[in-house]
CSV table of N, CA and C and ligand atoms in Angstrom, one decimal:
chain,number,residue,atom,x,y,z
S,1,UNK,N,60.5,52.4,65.8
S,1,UNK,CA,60.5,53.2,67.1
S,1,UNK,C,61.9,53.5,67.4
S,2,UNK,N,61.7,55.0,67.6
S,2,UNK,CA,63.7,55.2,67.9
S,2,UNK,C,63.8,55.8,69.4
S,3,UNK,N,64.2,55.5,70.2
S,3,UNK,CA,64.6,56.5,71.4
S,3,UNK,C,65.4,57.1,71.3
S,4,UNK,N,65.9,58.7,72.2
S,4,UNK,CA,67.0,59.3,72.4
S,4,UNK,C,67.3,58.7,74.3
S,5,UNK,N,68.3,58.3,74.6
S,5,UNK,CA,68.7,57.6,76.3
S,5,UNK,C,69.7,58.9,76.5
S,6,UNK,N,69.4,59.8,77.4
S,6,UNK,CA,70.7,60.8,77.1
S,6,UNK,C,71.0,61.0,79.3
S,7,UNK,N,72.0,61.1,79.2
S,7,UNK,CA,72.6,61.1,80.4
S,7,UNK,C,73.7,62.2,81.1
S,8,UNK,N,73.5,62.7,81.8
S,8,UNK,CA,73.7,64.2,82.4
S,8,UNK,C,75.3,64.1,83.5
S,9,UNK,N,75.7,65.2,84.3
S,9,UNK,CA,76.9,65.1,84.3
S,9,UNK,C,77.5,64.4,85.5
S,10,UNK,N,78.6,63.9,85.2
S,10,UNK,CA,79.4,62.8,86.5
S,10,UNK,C,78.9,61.7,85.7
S,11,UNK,N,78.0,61.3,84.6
S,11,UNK,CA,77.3,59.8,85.1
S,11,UNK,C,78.5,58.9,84.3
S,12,UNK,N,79.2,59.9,83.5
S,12,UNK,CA,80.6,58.9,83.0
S,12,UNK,C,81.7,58.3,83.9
S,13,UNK,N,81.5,59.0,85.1
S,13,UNK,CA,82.3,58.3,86.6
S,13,UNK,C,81.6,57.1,87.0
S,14,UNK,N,80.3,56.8,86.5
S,14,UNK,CA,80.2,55.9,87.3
S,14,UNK,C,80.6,54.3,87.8
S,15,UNK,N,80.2,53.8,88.9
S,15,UNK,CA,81.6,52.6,89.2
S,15,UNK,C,83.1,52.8,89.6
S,16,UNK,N,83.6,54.4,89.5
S,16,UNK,CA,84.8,55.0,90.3
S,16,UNK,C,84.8,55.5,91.6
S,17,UNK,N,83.7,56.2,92.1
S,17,UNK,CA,83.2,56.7,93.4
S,17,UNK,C,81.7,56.0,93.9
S,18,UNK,N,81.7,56.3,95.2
S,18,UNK,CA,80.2,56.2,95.6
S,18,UNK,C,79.3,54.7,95.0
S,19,UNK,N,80.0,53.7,94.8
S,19,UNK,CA,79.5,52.6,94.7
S,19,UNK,C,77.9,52.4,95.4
S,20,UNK,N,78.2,52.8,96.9
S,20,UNK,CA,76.7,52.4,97.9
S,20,UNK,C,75.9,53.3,97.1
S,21,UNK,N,76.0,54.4,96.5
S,21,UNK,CA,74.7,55.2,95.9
S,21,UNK,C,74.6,54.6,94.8
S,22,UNK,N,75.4,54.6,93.6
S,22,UNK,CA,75.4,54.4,92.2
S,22,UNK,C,75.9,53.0,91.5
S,23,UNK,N,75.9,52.1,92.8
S,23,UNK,CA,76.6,50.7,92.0
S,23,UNK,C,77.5,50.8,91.8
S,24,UNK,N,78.2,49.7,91.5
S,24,UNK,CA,79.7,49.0,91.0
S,24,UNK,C,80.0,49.0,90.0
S,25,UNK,N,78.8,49.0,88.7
S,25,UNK,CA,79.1,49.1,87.4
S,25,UNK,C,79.3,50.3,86.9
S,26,UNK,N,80.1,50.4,85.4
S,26,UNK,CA,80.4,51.8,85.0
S,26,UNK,C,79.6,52.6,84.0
S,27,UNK,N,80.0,53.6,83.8
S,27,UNK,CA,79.3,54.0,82.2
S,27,UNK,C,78.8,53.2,80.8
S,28,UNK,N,79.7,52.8,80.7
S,28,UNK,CA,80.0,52.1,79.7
S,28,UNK,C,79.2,50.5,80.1
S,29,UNK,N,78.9,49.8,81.4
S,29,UNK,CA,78.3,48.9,81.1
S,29,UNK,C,77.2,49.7,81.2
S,30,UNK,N,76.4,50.6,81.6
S,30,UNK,CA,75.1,51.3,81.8
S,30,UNK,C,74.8,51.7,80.3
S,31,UNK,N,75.7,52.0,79.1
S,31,UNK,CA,75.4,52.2,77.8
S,31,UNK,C,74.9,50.8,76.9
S,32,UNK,N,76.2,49.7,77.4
S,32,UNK,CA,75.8,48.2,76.8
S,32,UNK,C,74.4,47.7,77.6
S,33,UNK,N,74.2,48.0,78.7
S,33,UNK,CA,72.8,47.7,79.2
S,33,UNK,C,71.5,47.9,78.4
S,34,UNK,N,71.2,49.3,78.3
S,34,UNK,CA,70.2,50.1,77.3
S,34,UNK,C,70.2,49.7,76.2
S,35,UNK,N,71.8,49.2,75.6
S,35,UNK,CA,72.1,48.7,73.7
S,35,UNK,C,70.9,47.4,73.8
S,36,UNK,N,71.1,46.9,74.7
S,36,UNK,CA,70.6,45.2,75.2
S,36,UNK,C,69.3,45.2,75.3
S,37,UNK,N,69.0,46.0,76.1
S,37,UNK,CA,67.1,46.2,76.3
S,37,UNK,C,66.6,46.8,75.0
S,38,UNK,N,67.0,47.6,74.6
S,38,UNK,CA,66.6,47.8,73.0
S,38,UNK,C,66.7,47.1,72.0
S,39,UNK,N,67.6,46.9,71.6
S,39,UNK,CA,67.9,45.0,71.0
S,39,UNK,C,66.8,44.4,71.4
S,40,UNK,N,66.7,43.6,72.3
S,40,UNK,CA,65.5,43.1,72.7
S,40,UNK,C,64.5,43.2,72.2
S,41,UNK,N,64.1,44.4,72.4
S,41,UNK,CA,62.4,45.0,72.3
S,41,UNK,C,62.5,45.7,71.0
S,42,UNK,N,63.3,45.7,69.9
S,42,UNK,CA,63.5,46.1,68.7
S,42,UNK,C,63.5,47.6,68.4
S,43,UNK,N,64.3,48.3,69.2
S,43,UNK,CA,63.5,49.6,69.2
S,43,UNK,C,65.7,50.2,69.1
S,44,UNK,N,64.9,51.1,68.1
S,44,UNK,CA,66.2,51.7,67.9
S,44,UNK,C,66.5,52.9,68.4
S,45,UNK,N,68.4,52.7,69.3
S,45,UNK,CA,68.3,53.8,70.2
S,45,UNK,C,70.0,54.6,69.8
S,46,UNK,N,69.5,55.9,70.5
S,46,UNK,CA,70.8,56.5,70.2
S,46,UNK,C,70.9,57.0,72.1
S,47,UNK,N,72.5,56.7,72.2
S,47,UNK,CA,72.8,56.7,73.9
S,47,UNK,C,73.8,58.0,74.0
S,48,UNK,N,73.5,58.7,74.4
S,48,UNK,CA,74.4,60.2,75.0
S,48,UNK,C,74.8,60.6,76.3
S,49,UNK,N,75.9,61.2,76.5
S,49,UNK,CA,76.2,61.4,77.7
S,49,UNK,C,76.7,63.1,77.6
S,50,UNK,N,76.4,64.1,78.5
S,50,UNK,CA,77.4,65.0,78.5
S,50,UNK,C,77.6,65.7,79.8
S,51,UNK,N,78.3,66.6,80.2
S,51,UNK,CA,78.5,67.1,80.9
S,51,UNK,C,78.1,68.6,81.0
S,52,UNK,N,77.6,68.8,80.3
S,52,UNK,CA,77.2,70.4,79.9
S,52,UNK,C,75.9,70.6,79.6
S,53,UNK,N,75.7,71.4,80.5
S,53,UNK,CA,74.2,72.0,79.8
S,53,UNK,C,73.3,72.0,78.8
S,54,UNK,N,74.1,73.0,77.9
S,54,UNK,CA,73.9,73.5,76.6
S,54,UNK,C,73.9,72.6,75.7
S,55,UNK,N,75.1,71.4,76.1
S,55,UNK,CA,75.0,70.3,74.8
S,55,UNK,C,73.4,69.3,75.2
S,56,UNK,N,73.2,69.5,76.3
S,56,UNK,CA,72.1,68.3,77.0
S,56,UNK,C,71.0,69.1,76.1
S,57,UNK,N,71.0,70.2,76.1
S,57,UNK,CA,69.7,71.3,75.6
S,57,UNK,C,69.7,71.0,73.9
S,58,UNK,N,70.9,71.1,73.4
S,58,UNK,CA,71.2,70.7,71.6
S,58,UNK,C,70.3,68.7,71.8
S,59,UNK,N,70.9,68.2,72.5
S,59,UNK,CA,70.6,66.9,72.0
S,59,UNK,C,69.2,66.8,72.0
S,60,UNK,N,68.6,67.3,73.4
S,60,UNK,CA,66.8,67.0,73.0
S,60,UNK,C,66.7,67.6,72.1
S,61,UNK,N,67.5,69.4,71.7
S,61,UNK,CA,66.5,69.9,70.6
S,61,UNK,C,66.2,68.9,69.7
S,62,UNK,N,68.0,68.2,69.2
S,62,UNK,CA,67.6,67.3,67.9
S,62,UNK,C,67.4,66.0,68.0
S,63,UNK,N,66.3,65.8,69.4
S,63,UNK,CA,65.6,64.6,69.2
S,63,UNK,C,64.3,65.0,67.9
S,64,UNK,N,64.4,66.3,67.9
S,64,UNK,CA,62.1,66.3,67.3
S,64,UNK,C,62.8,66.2,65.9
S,65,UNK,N,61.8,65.2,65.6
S,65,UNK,CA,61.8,65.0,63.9
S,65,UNK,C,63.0,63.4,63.8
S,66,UNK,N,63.8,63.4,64.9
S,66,UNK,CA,65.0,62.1,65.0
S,66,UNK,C,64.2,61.1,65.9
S,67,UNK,N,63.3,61.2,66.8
S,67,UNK,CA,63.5,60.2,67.8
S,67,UNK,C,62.0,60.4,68.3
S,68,UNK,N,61.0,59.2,68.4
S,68,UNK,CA,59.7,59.3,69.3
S,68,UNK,C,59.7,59.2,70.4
S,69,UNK,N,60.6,59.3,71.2
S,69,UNK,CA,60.7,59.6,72.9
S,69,UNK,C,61.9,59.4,73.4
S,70,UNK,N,62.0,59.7,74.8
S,70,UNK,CA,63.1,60.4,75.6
S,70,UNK,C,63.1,59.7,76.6
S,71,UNK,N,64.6,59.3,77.0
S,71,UNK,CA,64.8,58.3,78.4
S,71,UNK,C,65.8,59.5,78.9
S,72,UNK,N,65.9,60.0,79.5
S,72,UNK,CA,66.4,61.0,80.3
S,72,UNK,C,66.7,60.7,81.9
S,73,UNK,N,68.0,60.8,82.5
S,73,UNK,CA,69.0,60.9,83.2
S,73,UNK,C,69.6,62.7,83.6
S,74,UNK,N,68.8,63.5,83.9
S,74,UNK,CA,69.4,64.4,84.1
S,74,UNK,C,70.6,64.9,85.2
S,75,UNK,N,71.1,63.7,85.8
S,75,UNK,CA,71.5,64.3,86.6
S,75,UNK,C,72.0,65.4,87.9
S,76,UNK,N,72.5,66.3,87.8
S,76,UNK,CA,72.1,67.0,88.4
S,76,UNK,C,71.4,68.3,88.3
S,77,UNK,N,71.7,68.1,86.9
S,77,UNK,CA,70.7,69.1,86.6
S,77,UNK,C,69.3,68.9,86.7
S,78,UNK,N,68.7,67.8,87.3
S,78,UNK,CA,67.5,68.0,87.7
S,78,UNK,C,67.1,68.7,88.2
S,79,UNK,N,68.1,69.2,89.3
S,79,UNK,CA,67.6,70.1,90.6
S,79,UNK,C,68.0,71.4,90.0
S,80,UNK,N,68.1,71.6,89.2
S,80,UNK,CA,68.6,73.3,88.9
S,80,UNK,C,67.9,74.1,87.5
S,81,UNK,N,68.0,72.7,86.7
S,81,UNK,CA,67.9,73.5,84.8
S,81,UNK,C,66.6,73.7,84.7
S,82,UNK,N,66.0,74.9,84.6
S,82,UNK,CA,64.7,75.3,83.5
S,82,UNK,C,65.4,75.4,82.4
S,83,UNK,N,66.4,75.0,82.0
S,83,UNK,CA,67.0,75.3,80.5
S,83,UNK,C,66.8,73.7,79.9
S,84,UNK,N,66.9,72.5,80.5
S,84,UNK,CA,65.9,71.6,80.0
S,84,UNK,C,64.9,71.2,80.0
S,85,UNK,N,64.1,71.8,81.8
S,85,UNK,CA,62.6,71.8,80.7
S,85,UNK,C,62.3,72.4,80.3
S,86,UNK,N,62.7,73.2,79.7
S,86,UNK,CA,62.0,74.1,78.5
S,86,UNK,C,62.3,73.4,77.1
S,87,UNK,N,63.5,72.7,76.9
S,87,UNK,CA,63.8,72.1,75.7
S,87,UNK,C,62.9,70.7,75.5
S,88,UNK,N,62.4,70.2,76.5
S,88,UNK,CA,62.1,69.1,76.7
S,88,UNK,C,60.1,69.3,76.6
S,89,UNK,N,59.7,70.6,76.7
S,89,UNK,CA,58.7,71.2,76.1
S,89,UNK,C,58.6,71.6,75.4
S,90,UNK,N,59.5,72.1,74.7
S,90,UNK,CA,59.8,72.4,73.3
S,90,UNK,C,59.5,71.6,72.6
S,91,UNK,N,60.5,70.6,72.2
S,91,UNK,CA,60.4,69.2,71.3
S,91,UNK,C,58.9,68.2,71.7
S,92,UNK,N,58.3,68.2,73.0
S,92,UNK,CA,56.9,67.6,73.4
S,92,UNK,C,56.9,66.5,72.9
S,93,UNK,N,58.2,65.6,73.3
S,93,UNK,CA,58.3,64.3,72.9
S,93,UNK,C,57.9,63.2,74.6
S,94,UNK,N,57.5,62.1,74.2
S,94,UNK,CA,57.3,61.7,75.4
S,94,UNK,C,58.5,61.2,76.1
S,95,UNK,N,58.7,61.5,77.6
S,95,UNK,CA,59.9,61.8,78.1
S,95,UNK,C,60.0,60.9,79.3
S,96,UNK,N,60.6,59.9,79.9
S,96,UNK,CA,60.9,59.6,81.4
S,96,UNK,C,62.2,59.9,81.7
S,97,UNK,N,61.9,59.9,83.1
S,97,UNK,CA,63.2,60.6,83.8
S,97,UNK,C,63.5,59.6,85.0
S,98,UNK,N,64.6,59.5,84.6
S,98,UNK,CA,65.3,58.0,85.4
S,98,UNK,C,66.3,58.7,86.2
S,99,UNK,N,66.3,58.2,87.4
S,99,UNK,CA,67.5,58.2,88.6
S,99,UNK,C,68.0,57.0,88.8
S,100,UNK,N,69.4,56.8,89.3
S,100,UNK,CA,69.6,55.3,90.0
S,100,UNK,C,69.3,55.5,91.3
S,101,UNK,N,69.6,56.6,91.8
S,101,UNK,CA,69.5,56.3,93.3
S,101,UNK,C,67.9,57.0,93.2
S,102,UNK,N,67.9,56.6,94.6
S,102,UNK,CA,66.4,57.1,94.9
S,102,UNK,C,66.0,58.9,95.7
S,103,UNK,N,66.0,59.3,94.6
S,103,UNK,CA,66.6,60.8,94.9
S,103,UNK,C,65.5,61.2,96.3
S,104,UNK,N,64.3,60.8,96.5
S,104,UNK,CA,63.3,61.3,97.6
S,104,UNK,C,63.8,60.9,99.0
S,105,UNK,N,65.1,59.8,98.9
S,105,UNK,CA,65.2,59.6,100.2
S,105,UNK,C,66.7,60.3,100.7
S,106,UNK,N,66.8,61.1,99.7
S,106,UNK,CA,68.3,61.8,99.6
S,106,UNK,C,68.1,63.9,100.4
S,107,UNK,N,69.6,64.5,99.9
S,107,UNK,CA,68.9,65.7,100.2
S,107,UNK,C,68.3,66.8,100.0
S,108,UNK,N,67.5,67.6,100.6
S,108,UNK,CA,66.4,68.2,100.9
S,108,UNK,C,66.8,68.8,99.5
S,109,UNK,N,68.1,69.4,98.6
S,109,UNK,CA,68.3,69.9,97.6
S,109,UNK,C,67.7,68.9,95.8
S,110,UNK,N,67.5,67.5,96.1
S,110,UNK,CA,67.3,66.8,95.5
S,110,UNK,C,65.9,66.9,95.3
S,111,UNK,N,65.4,66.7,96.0
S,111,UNK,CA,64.0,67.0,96.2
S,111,UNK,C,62.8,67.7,94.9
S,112,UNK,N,64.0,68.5,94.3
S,112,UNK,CA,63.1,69.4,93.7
S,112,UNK,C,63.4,68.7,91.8
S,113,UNK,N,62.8,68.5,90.9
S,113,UNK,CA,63.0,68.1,89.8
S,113,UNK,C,62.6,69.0,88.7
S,114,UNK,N,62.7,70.0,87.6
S,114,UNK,CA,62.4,71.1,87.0
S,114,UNK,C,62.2,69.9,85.5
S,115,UNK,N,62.7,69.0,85.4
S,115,UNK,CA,62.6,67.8,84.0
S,115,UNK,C,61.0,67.1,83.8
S,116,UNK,N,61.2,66.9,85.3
S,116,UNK,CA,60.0,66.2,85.8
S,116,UNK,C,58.5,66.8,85.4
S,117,UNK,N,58.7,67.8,85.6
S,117,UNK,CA,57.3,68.9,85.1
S,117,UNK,C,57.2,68.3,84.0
S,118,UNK,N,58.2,68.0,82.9
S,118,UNK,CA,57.4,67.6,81.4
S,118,UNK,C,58.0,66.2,81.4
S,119,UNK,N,57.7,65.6,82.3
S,119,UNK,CA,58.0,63.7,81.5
S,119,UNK,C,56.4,62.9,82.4
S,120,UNK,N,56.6,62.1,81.4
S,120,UNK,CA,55.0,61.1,81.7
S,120,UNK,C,55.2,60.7,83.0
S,121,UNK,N,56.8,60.2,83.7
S,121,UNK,CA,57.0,59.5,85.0
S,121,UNK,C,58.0,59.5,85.3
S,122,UNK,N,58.6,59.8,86.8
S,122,UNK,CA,59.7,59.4,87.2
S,122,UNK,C,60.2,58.4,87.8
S,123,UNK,N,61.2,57.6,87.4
S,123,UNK,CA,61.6,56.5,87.7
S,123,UNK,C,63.0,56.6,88.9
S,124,UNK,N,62.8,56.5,90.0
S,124,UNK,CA,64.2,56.3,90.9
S,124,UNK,C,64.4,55.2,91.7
S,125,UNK,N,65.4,55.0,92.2
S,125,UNK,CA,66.2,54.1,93.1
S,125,UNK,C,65.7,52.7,92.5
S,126,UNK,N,65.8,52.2,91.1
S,126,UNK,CA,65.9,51.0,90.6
S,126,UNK,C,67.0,50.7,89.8
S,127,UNK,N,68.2,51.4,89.8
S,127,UNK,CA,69.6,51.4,89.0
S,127,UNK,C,69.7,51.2,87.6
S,128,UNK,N,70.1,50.9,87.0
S,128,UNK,CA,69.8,50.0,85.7
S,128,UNK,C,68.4,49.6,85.3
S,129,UNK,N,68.3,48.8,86.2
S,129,UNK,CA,66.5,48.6,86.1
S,129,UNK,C,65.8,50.0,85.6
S,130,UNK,N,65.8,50.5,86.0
S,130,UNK,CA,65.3,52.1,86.1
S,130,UNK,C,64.8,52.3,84.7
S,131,UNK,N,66.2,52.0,83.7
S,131,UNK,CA,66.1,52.5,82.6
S,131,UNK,C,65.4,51.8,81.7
S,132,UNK,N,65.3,50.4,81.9
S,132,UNK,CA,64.9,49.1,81.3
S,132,UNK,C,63.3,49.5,81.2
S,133,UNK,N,62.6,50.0,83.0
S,133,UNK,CA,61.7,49.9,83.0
S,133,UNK,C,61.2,51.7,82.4
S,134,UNK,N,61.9,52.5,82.3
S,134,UNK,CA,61.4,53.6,80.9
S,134,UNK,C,61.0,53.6,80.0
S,135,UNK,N,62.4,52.6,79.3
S,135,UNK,CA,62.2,52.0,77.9
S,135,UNK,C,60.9,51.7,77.8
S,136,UNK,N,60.2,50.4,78.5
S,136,UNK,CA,59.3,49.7,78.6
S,136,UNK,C,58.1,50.4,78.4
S,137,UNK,N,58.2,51.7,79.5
S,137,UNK,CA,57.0,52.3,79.8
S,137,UNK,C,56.5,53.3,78.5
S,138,UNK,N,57.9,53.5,77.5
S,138,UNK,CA,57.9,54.8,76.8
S,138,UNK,C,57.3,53.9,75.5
S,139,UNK,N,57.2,52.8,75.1
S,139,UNK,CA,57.0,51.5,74.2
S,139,UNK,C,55.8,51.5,73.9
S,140,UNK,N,55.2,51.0,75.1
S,140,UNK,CA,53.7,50.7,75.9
S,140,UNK,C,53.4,51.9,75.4
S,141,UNK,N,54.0,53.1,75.8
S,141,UNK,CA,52.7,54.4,75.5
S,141,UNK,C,53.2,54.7,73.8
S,142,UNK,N,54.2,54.8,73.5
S,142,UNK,CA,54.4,54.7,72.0
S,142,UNK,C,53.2,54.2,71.0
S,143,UNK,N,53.3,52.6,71.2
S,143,UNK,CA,52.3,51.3,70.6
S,143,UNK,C,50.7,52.4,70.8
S,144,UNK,N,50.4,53.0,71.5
S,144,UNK,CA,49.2,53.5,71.8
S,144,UNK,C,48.8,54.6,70.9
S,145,UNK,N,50.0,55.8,70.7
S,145,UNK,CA,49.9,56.7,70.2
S,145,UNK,C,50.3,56.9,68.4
S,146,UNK,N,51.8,56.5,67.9
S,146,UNK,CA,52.2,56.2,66.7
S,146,UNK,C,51.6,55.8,65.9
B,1,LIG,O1,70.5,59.0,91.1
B,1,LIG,C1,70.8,59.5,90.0
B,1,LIG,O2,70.7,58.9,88.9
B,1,LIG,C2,71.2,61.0,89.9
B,1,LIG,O3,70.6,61.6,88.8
B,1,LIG,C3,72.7,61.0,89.9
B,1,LIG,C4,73.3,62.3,90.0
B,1,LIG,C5,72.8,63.1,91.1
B,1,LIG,O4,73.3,64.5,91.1
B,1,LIG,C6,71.2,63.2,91.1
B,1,LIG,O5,70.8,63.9,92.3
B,1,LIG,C7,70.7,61.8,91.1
B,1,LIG,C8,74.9,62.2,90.1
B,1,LIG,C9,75.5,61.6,88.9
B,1,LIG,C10,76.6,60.6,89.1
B,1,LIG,O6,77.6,61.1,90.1
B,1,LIG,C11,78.6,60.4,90.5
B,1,LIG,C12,79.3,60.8,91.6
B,1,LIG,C13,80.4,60.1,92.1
B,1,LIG,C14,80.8,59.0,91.4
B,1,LIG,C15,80.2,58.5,90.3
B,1,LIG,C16,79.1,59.2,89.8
């Protein structure tokens, strides 16, 4: 079982600003976190980060045929991109969409999710956890389907 974990833009700041929203830890332990939970649960993963659109739109394309599902962090492009969901229904891989903060209790611009349309569930305001419990969930439905 392989995952793609891919992560959207600013999240490589994280742990330099905005601690109360995003925690104290950084990128880099948020990448050794995911290495760890996958280890664990034997599931082999590839972890991405970008800041750009278009690269976010290349990496799901070449999850199909690489990877049985998607742990996805869009950041802010949640609230904006039909250019990843459409990629992300493209490829029709099973997808969760992880927030750390808890984007429903944030603003009214947050609110809206365009990723969310094509993923099994969205996961917010559990930080790290968040991601642990994607993996988990994307496993669980994996084992069912493969
Ligand atoms: O809660 C999340 O995980 C978000 O996806 C984080 C995004 C935000 O735009 C989404 O609405 C919710 C922001 C990414 C990280 O931004 C930083 C800002 C300052 C310092 C460090 C990171």
């Amino acid at each position: 079982m392989k995952l793609f974990v891919l992560n959207g833009p600013n999240l490589n700041m994280l742990g330099i600003r905005e601690p109360d929203i995003y925690g104290a830890q950084t990128y880099s332990d948020l990448e050794k976190f995911v290495r760890n939970v996958c280890e664990r649960e034997d599931i082999e993963v590839e972890v991405f980060q970008s800041n750009h659109e278009g690269v976010l739109v290349d990496t799901i394309q070449s999850a199909y045929g690489n990877a049985d599902g998607i742990v996805i962090n869009p950041a802010a492009y949640t609230h904006t991109s039909v250019a990843i969901l459409d990629a992300l229904k493209a490829v029709a891989l099973p997808t969760v969409e992880v927030h750390l903060s808890d984007v429903s209790q944030r603003e009214d611009f947050r609110q809206i999710s365009y990723p969310a349309m094509a993923c099994l569930e969205q996961i917010k305001g559990l930080g790290f956890q968040g991601y642990e419990k994607a993996i988990l969930l994307l496993k669980e439905h994996l084992a069912k389907t493969i």
